[in-house]
Amino acid sequence: MGGSIVRSRCTSTCARARGASRRGRCSFLRRRARRVKAPRGRSVAAMSDFDSGLGDDRDARGPLTRAFVAAFEHATAARAAIERRLDELSDPAAQAEELAAQLSAAARRLAREAMAWTGAAGETDIAAAQYAFVVLLDELLLFSEWPGSAAWEARPLEMRVFGTHAGGERLPDAIEALLAQRDPSQRDLASVYLACLMLGFKGRLRGEAGALRHDQLRHALFAFAMQRDAEPARLAAPLERAGVAPGRAAALTQMFPDLARLALLLGIGVCVLLGISHLAWSLATAPVPPAVTQFRSLALLDPSPPRVDRSSASGVVMPLVPSVPLRTVDADSLAMRTAALPETARLEAAPSEGGRP
């Protein structure tokens, strides 16, 4: 990928390649890092964080810093205009070409304004600030999702303006050299480098391995450029903005696709029908539970044997005769017993015609 996306271990390889007139070619040999889609307003928020970090010192900016901030705001507006015209510029290559033309003009504008304020005495620092500006734009564009990213990767802004492709190595080296020299005349340039790091440049320091060194360079640049340490109170607002993502209102049609909305409506309708049917069933079966309770209470009473009504049809109470098992009597034996009874007993034992004694 571009010079702003190289690994730290390729430093010596890049140095040998540049010595052999192969400047920055090691950047193309490295595996492309995974892109992370950046929010659309990330550049504006980062510039606001840079202003918040400067605090009262933002009114005393040097000419390089003022020209850098103006050029970056112009570049941000140009990219927003390109995004609004995506329908007109359907070709990704055409988008990349038009954006490259506008950003090249912003880089030249940075150099003209800084030269007008500083004169020829600061030509070296102006060139360094312009190079840092171009490398920062390449980093932001290469690590964001937009239609012309592939065309931009093939020919980044650094190659168009300077003819090199090694910004991921050269800018951290320049920062290290500036901090090693500690030249008071380069504090304005240190402020420009600090803005690049705060706006998203990482280069070879991208990833977990270089995160600590990136943070150290930011603190060292701030202390050198502002001649004081950063105050935690002034860093509270940027940290809150970075930690809590702003809410974004979205219409219901954008939050749910058509099938999801249809399924949601069907689910709500089924729930309403189930509720209505349950209410109707409860009202219809309301008298049933008391009747069931009464029936069960009667069924659980202690059962007693039925009482035998000993009154006959004529109202005469019949004597209660215990049930005795019948025995089979022989006919001859019965005749002999009857003959042995007295006459009176036989008359009493014989039934009358009416069935009464």
Short mmCIF file of C-alpha atoms in Angstrom, two decimals:
data_model
loop_
_atom_site.label_atom_id
_atom_site.label_comp_id
_atom_site.label_asym_id
_atom_site.label_seq_id
_atom_site.Cartn_x
_atom_site.Cartn_y
_atom_site.Cartn_z
CA MET A 1 0.00 0.00 0.00
CA GLY A 2 1.04 3.71 0.10
CA GLY A 3 3.97 5.07 2.01
CA SER A 4 1.67 5.95 4.88
CA ILE A 5 0.85 2.28 5.45
CA VAL A 6 4.09 0.39 6.03
CA ARG A 7 5.42 -1.67 8.88
CA SER A 8 8.10 -0.57 11.24
CA ARG A 9 10.42 -3.42 10.38
CA CYS A 10 10.87 -2.24 6.78
CA THR A 11 12.92 0.84 7.80
CA SER A 12 16.28 -0.56 6.80
CA THR A 13 14.87 -2.08 3.64
CA CYS A 14 13.41 1.27 2.59
CA ALA A 15 16.72 3.00 3.28
CA ARG A 16 18.59 0.54 1.05
CA ALA A 17 15.92 0.81 -1.61
CA ARG A 18 16.11 4.61 -1.64
CA GLY A 19 19.90 4.36 -1.89
CA ALA A 20 19.47 2.24 -4.99
CA SER A 21 17.10 4.84 -6.59
CA ARG A 22 14.04 2.83 -5.65
CA ARG A 23 12.44 5.42 -3.41
CA GLY A 24 9.53 4.12 -1.44
CA ARG A 25 9.04 0.95 -3.43
CA CYS A 26 8.97 -1.10 -0.24
CA SER A 27 5.63 0.52 0.52
CA PHE A 28 4.04 -1.31 -2.40
CA LEU A 29 5.49 -4.65 -1.29
CA ARG A 30 3.76 -4.61 2.06
CA ARG A 31 0.44 -6.28 2.57
CA ARG A 32 -2.42 -3.87 2.54
CA ALA A 33 -3.77 -3.11 5.97
CA ARG A 34 -7.40 -3.64 6.75
CA ARG A 35 -9.42 -0.52 6.11
CA VAL A 36 -11.57 0.92 8.80
CA LYS A 37 -14.43 3.07 7.63
CA ALA A 38 -14.05 6.52 9.16
CA PRO A 39 -17.08 8.58 10.11
CA ARG A 40 -17.89 11.41 7.69
CA GLY A 41 -17.36 14.15 10.30
CA ARG A 42 -14.20 12.68 11.77
CA SER A 43 -11.83 15.26 10.21
CA VAL A 44 -13.87 18.22 11.47
CA ALA A 45 -14.10 16.71 14.98
CA ALA A 46 -10.36 16.01 14.99
CA MET A 47 -9.56 19.61 14.03
CA SER A 48 -11.86 20.76 16.86
CA ASP A 49 -9.97 18.48 19.25
CA PHE A 50 -6.70 20.00 18.04
CA ASP A 51 -8.02 23.49 18.80
CA SER A 52 -9.24 22.33 22.23
CA GLY A 53 -5.83 20.86 23.00
CA LEU A 54 -4.09 24.13 22.13
CA GLY A 55 -6.42 26.08 24.40
CA ASP A 56 -5.31 29.71 24.75
CA ASP A 57 -2.31 29.08 22.46
CA ARG A 58 -4.48 28.75 19.35
CA ASP A 59 -4.63 32.54 19.08
CA ALA A 60 -0.81 32.64 18.96
CA ARG A 61 -0.38 30.18 16.10
CA GLY A 62 2.61 30.52 13.86
CA PRO A 63 2.27 31.15 10.13
CA LEU A 64 2.88 27.51 9.26
CA THR A 65 0.14 26.35 11.61
CA ARG A 66 -2.34 28.94 10.33
CA ALA A 67 -1.64 28.00 6.72
CA PHE A 68 -1.89 24.30 7.58
CA VAL A 69 -5.27 24.70 9.32
CA ALA A 70 -6.68 26.77 6.45
CA ALA A 71 -5.49 24.24 3.87
CA PHE A 72 -6.91 21.33 5.83
CA GLU A 73 -10.29 23.02 6.13
CA HIS A 74 -10.26 23.65 2.38
CA ALA A 75 -9.40 19.98 1.73
CA THR A 76 -12.22 18.82 4.03
CA ALA A 77 -14.72 21.03 2.19
CA ALA A 78 -13.50 19.73 -1.18
CA ARG A 79 -13.97 16.13 -0.12
CA ALA A 80 -17.46 16.88 1.20
CA ALA A 81 -18.33 18.46 -2.15
CA ILE A 82 -17.11 15.35 -3.98
CA GLU A 83 -19.27 13.14 -1.75
CA ARG A 84 -22.32 15.26 -2.52
CA ARG A 85 -21.71 14.79 -6.23
CA LEU A 86 -21.44 11.01 -6.25
CA ASP A 87 -24.36 10.73 -8.65
CA GLU A 88 -22.68 12.99 -11.21
CA LEU A 89 -19.25 11.37 -10.83
CA SER A 90 -20.14 7.72 -11.26
CA ASP A 91 -16.61 6.75 -12.33
CA PRO A 92 -14.35 6.17 -9.27
CA ALA A 93 -11.28 7.17 -11.26
CA ALA A 94 -12.91 10.49 -12.15
CA GLN A 95 -13.71 11.08 -8.50
CA ALA A 96 -10.10 10.42 -7.54
CA GLU A 97 -8.77 12.72 -10.28
CA GLU A 98 -11.03 15.63 -9.36
CA LEU A 99 -10.28 15.26 -5.65
CA ALA A 100 -6.55 15.02 -6.37
CA ALA A 101 -6.69 18.26 -8.37
CA GLN A 102 -8.43 20.11 -5.55
CA LEU A 103 -6.11 18.75 -2.86
CA SER A 104 -3.04 19.59 -4.94
CA ALA A 105 -4.34 23.13 -5.16
CA ALA A 106 -4.80 23.17 -1.36
CA ALA A 107 -1.20 22.02 -0.88
CA ARG A 108 0.09 24.77 -3.18
CA ARG A 109 -2.10 27.27 -1.35
CA LEU A 110 -0.52 26.21 1.95
CA ALA A 111 2.96 26.88 0.57
CA ARG A 112 1.97 30.29 -0.89
CA GLU A 113 0.33 31.54 2.30
CA ALA A 114 3.19 30.34 4.52
CA MET A 115 5.73 31.91 2.17
CA ALA A 116 3.86 35.20 2.26
CA TRP A 117 4.01 35.24 6.06
CA THR A 118 7.52 33.91 6.65
CA GLY A 119 9.45 34.79 3.51
CA ALA A 120 12.29 32.80 2.00
CA ALA A 121 13.92 32.29 5.41
CA GLY A 122 11.45 29.56 6.29
CA GLU A 123 11.46 27.76 2.95
CA THR A 124 12.76 24.49 4.46
CA ASP A 125 10.05 24.40 7.13
CA ILE A 126 7.40 25.32 4.55
CA ALA A 127 8.42 22.36 2.39
CA ALA A 128 8.34 20.08 5.45
CA ALA A 129 4.87 21.33 6.46
CA GLN A 130 3.58 20.91 2.90
CA TYR A 131 4.90 17.35 2.77
CA ALA A 132 3.29 16.53 6.13
CA PHE A 133 -0.01 17.95 4.86
CA VAL A 134 0.07 15.78 1.72
CA VAL A 135 1.01 12.61 3.65
CA LEU A 136 -1.79 13.23 6.16
CA LEU A 137 -4.36 13.52 3.37
CA ASP A 138 -3.11 10.26 1.83
CA GLU A 139 -3.44 8.50 5.18
CA LEU A 140 -7.00 9.71 5.72
CA LEU A 141 -8.12 8.82 2.20
CA LEU A 142 -6.45 5.42 2.09
CA PHE A 143 -8.04 4.37 5.38
CA SER A 144 -11.59 5.42 4.57
CA GLU A 145 -14.26 3.85 2.41
CA TRP A 146 -15.09 5.81 -0.72
CA PRO A 147 -15.51 4.82 -4.40
CA GLY A 148 -12.16 6.21 -5.56
CA SER A 149 -10.00 4.55 -2.90
CA ALA A 150 -8.56 1.95 -5.29
CA ALA A 151 -7.56 4.61 -7.83
CA TRP A 152 -6.11 6.72 -5.03
CA GLU A 153 -4.06 3.81 -3.75
CA ALA A 154 -2.58 3.28 -7.19
CA ARG A 155 -1.51 6.93 -7.38
CA PRO A 156 -1.67 8.81 -4.06
CA LEU A 157 -1.29 12.54 -3.65
CA GLU A 158 2.32 12.20 -2.46
CA MET A 159 3.30 10.66 -5.78
CA ARG A 160 1.42 13.33 -7.72
CA VAL A 161 3.01 16.25 -5.86
CA PHE A 162 6.45 15.04 -4.77
CA GLY A 163 7.02 11.93 -6.89
CA THR A 164 7.67 9.77 -3.80
CA HIS A 165 5.72 7.10 -2.00
CA ALA A 166 7.33 6.69 1.42
CA GLY A 167 5.48 9.10 3.70
CA GLY A 168 4.74 6.43 6.27
CA GLU A 169 8.47 6.21 6.99
CA ARG A 170 9.71 9.70 6.22
CA LEU A 171 7.29 11.72 8.36
CA PRO A 172 7.93 9.78 11.62
CA ASP A 173 11.67 10.09 10.91
CA ALA A 174 11.28 13.85 10.45
CA ILE A 175 9.40 14.10 13.75
CA GLU A 176 12.09 12.12 15.54
CA ALA A 177 14.81 14.37 14.07
CA LEU A 178 12.98 17.56 15.08
CA LEU A 179 12.56 16.35 18.67
CA ALA A 180 16.21 15.35 18.79
CA GLN A 181 17.44 18.81 17.67
CA ARG A 182 14.99 20.88 19.74
CA ASP A 183 15.57 23.98 17.61
CA PRO A 184 13.40 26.82 18.98
CA SER A 185 12.90 28.16 15.46
CA GLN A 186 11.05 24.97 14.53
CA ARG A 187 8.31 25.15 17.14
CA ASP A 188 5.83 26.22 14.48
CA LEU A 189 6.74 23.14 12.43
CA ALA A 190 6.38 21.02 15.57
CA SER A 191 2.84 22.37 15.92
CA VAL A 192 2.12 21.25 12.34
CA TYR A 193 3.48 17.77 13.09
CA LEU A 194 1.37 17.66 16.25
CA ALA A 195 -1.72 18.50 14.18
CA CYS A 196 -0.91 15.66 11.78
CA LEU A 197 -0.70 13.13 14.61
CA MET A 198 -3.89 14.39 16.24
CA LEU A 199 -5.78 14.40 12.93
CA GLY A 200 -5.11 10.71 12.33
CA PHE A 201 -1.66 10.16 10.85
CA LYS A 202 0.07 7.00 12.07
CA GLY A 203 2.23 5.69 9.22
CA ARG A 204 4.59 3.00 10.42
CA LEU A 205 3.27 3.53 13.95
CA ARG A 206 -0.10 2.04 13.03
CA GLY A 207 -1.16 -0.92 15.16
CA GLU A 208 -0.66 -1.98 18.75
CA ALA A 209 3.12 -2.09 18.44
CA GLY A 210 3.41 1.60 17.49
CA ALA A 211 0.54 2.98 19.56
CA LEU A 212 2.76 3.72 22.58
CA ARG A 213 5.39 5.50 20.47
CA HIS A 214 2.68 7.49 18.70
CA ASP A 215 1.38 8.70 22.06
CA GLN A 216 4.91 9.57 23.22
CA LEU A 217 5.55 11.64 20.10
CA ARG A 218 2.32 13.57 20.56
CA HIS A 219 3.17 14.48 24.15
CA ALA A 220 6.75 15.42 23.22
CA LEU A 221 5.60 17.61 20.31
CA PHE A 222 3.03 19.37 22.50
CA ALA A 223 5.58 20.06 25.23
CA PHE A 224 8.12 21.38 22.69
CA ALA A 225 5.70 23.48 20.61
CA MET A 226 3.70 24.96 23.52
CA GLN A 227 6.48 25.00 26.10
CA ARG A 228 4.21 23.41 28.68
CA ASP A 229 2.58 20.10 29.47
CA ALA A 230 -0.93 19.27 28.33
CA GLU A 231 -3.63 20.06 30.89
CA PRO A 232 -6.08 17.22 31.61
CA ALA A 233 -8.99 19.66 31.97
CA ARG A 234 -8.57 20.78 28.35
CA LEU A 235 -8.44 17.22 27.15
CA ALA A 236 -11.74 16.25 28.81
CA ALA A 237 -13.98 17.41 25.97
CA PRO A 238 -12.08 15.57 23.20
CA LEU A 239 -12.02 12.40 25.29
CA GLU A 240 -15.77 12.62 25.90
CA ARG A 241 -16.45 13.08 22.19
CA ALA A 242 -14.25 10.11 21.35
CA GLY A 243 -15.75 7.89 24.06
CA VAL A 244 -19.44 8.63 23.46
CA ALA A 245 -20.60 8.45 19.88
CA PRO A 246 -23.14 11.12 18.95
CA GLY A 247 -26.67 9.90 18.38
CA ARG A 248 -27.91 9.87 14.82
CA ALA A 249 -31.59 10.05 14.03
CA ALA A 250 -32.71 7.58 11.38
CA ALA A 251 -36.10 6.98 9.87
CA LEU A 252 -37.88 3.71 10.58
CA THR A 253 -37.67 2.76 6.92
CA GLN A 254 -33.87 2.98 7.12
CA MET A 255 -33.58 1.08 10.39
CA PHE A 256 -35.61 -1.95 9.22
CA PRO A 257 -35.80 -3.48 5.74
CA ASP A 258 -39.11 -4.26 4.06
CA LEU A 259 -39.24 -7.92 5.15
CA ALA A 260 -38.41 -7.03 8.74
CA ARG A 261 -41.16 -4.41 8.85
CA LEU A 262 -43.66 -6.91 7.39
CA ALA A 263 -42.70 -9.55 9.98
CA LEU A 264 -42.97 -6.97 12.75
CA LEU A 265 -46.46 -5.92 11.67
CA LEU A 266 -47.60 -9.55 11.38
CA GLY A 267 -46.26 -10.31 14.84
CA ILE A 268 -48.09 -7.33 16.34
CA GLY A 269 -51.34 -8.38 14.61
CA VAL A 270 -51.07 -11.96 15.90
CA CYS A 271 -50.43 -10.74 19.44
CA VAL A 272 -53.49 -8.46 19.30
CA LEU A 273 -55.72 -11.29 18.01
CA LEU A 274 -54.46 -13.65 20.71
CA GLY A 275 -55.22 -11.05 23.38
CA ILE A 276 -58.77 -10.48 22.08
CA SER A 277 -59.48 -14.22 21.86
CA HIS A 278 -58.19 -14.79 25.40
CA LEU A 279 -60.43 -12.02 26.72
CA ALA A 280 -63.50 -13.45 24.92
CA TRP A 281 -62.76 -16.95 26.25
CA SER A 282 -62.42 -15.63 29.80
CA LEU A 283 -65.78 -13.85 29.62
CA ALA A 284 -67.56 -16.87 28.13
CA THR A 285 -66.24 -19.36 30.68
CA ALA A 286 -66.64 -17.13 33.73
CA PRO A 287 -69.69 -19.12 35.19
CA VAL A 288 -68.01 -22.49 34.73
CA PRO A 289 -65.48 -22.46 37.60
CA PRO A 290 -68.09 -21.90 40.37
CA ALA A 291 -70.23 -24.76 39.04
CA VAL A 292 -67.24 -27.08 38.88
CA THR A 293 -66.30 -26.17 42.44
CA GLN A 294 -69.81 -26.88 43.71
CA PHE A 295 -69.91 -30.24 41.92
CA ARG A 296 -66.60 -31.28 43.41
CA SER A 297 -67.69 -30.30 46.91
CA LEU A 298 -70.79 -32.48 46.62
CA ALA A 299 -68.82 -35.39 45.25
CA LEU A 300 -66.39 -35.28 48.18
CA LEU A 301 -69.12 -35.69 50.87
CA ASP A 302 -69.05 -38.89 53.03
CA PRO A 303 -71.27 -41.48 51.23
CA SER A 304 -73.79 -43.36 53.50
CA PRO A 305 -75.80 -46.53 52.59
CA PRO A 306 -79.28 -45.80 51.31
CA ARG A 307 -82.08 -46.26 53.80
CA VAL A 308 -84.71 -48.90 52.89
CA ASP A 309 -88.26 -47.71 52.91
CA ARG A 310 -90.21 -50.43 54.73
CA SER A 311 -93.63 -49.05 53.94
CA SER A 312 -95.70 -50.89 51.38
CA ALA A 313 -98.06 -49.45 48.86
CA SER A 314 -100.95 -49.63 51.34
CA GLY A 315 -99.07 -47.75 54.07
CA VAL A 316 -98.37 -50.78 56.25
CA VAL A 317 -94.86 -50.93 57.58
CA MET A 318 -93.20 -54.19 56.69
CA PRO A 319 -90.93 -55.85 59.22
CA LEU A 320 -87.28 -55.68 58.48
CA VAL A 321 -86.11 -59.17 57.69
CA PRO A 322 -82.43 -59.77 57.68
CA SER A 323 -81.14 -61.25 54.56
CA VAL A 324 -80.33 -64.89 55.14
CA PRO A 325 -78.75 -67.00 52.50
CA LEU A 326 -81.24 -69.48 51.10
CA ARG A 327 -80.55 -73.15 51.40
CA THR A 328 -81.64 -75.75 48.95
CA VAL A 329 -84.37 -77.94 50.60
CA ASP A 330 -85.24 -81.36 49.37
CA ALA A 331 -88.97 -81.86 48.45
CA ASP A 332 -89.37 -85.15 50.44
CA SER A 333 -87.81 -83.62 53.51
CA LEU A 334 -90.17 -80.67 53.29
CA ALA A 335 -93.23 -82.91 53.04
CA MET A 336 -92.20 -84.96 56.09
CA ARG A 337 -91.68 -81.84 58.16
CA THR A 338 -95.04 -80.47 57.16
CA ALA A 339 -96.81 -83.69 58.08
CA ALA A 340 -95.21 -83.63 61.50
CA LEU A 341 -96.53 -80.19 62.35
CA PRO A 342 -99.84 -79.82 64.21
CA GLU A 343 -102.88 -78.81 62.32
CA THR A 344 -102.88 -75.32 63.73
CA ALA A 345 -99.32 -74.70 62.69
CA ARG A 346 -100.05 -75.95 59.19
CA LEU A 347 -102.95 -73.52 58.84
CA GLU A 348 -100.79 -70.64 60.00
CA ALA A 349 -97.97 -71.59 57.70
CA ALA A 350 -100.24 -71.95 54.63
CA PRO A 351 -100.69 -68.64 52.83
CA SER A 352 -104.11 -67.36 52.13
CA GLU A 353 -105.43 -66.58 48.71
CA GLY A 354 -104.95 -62.85 49.02
CA GLY A 355 -101.28 -63.23 49.82
CA ARG A 356 -101.91 -62.18 53.45
CA PRO A 357 -101.85 -64.45 56.53
#
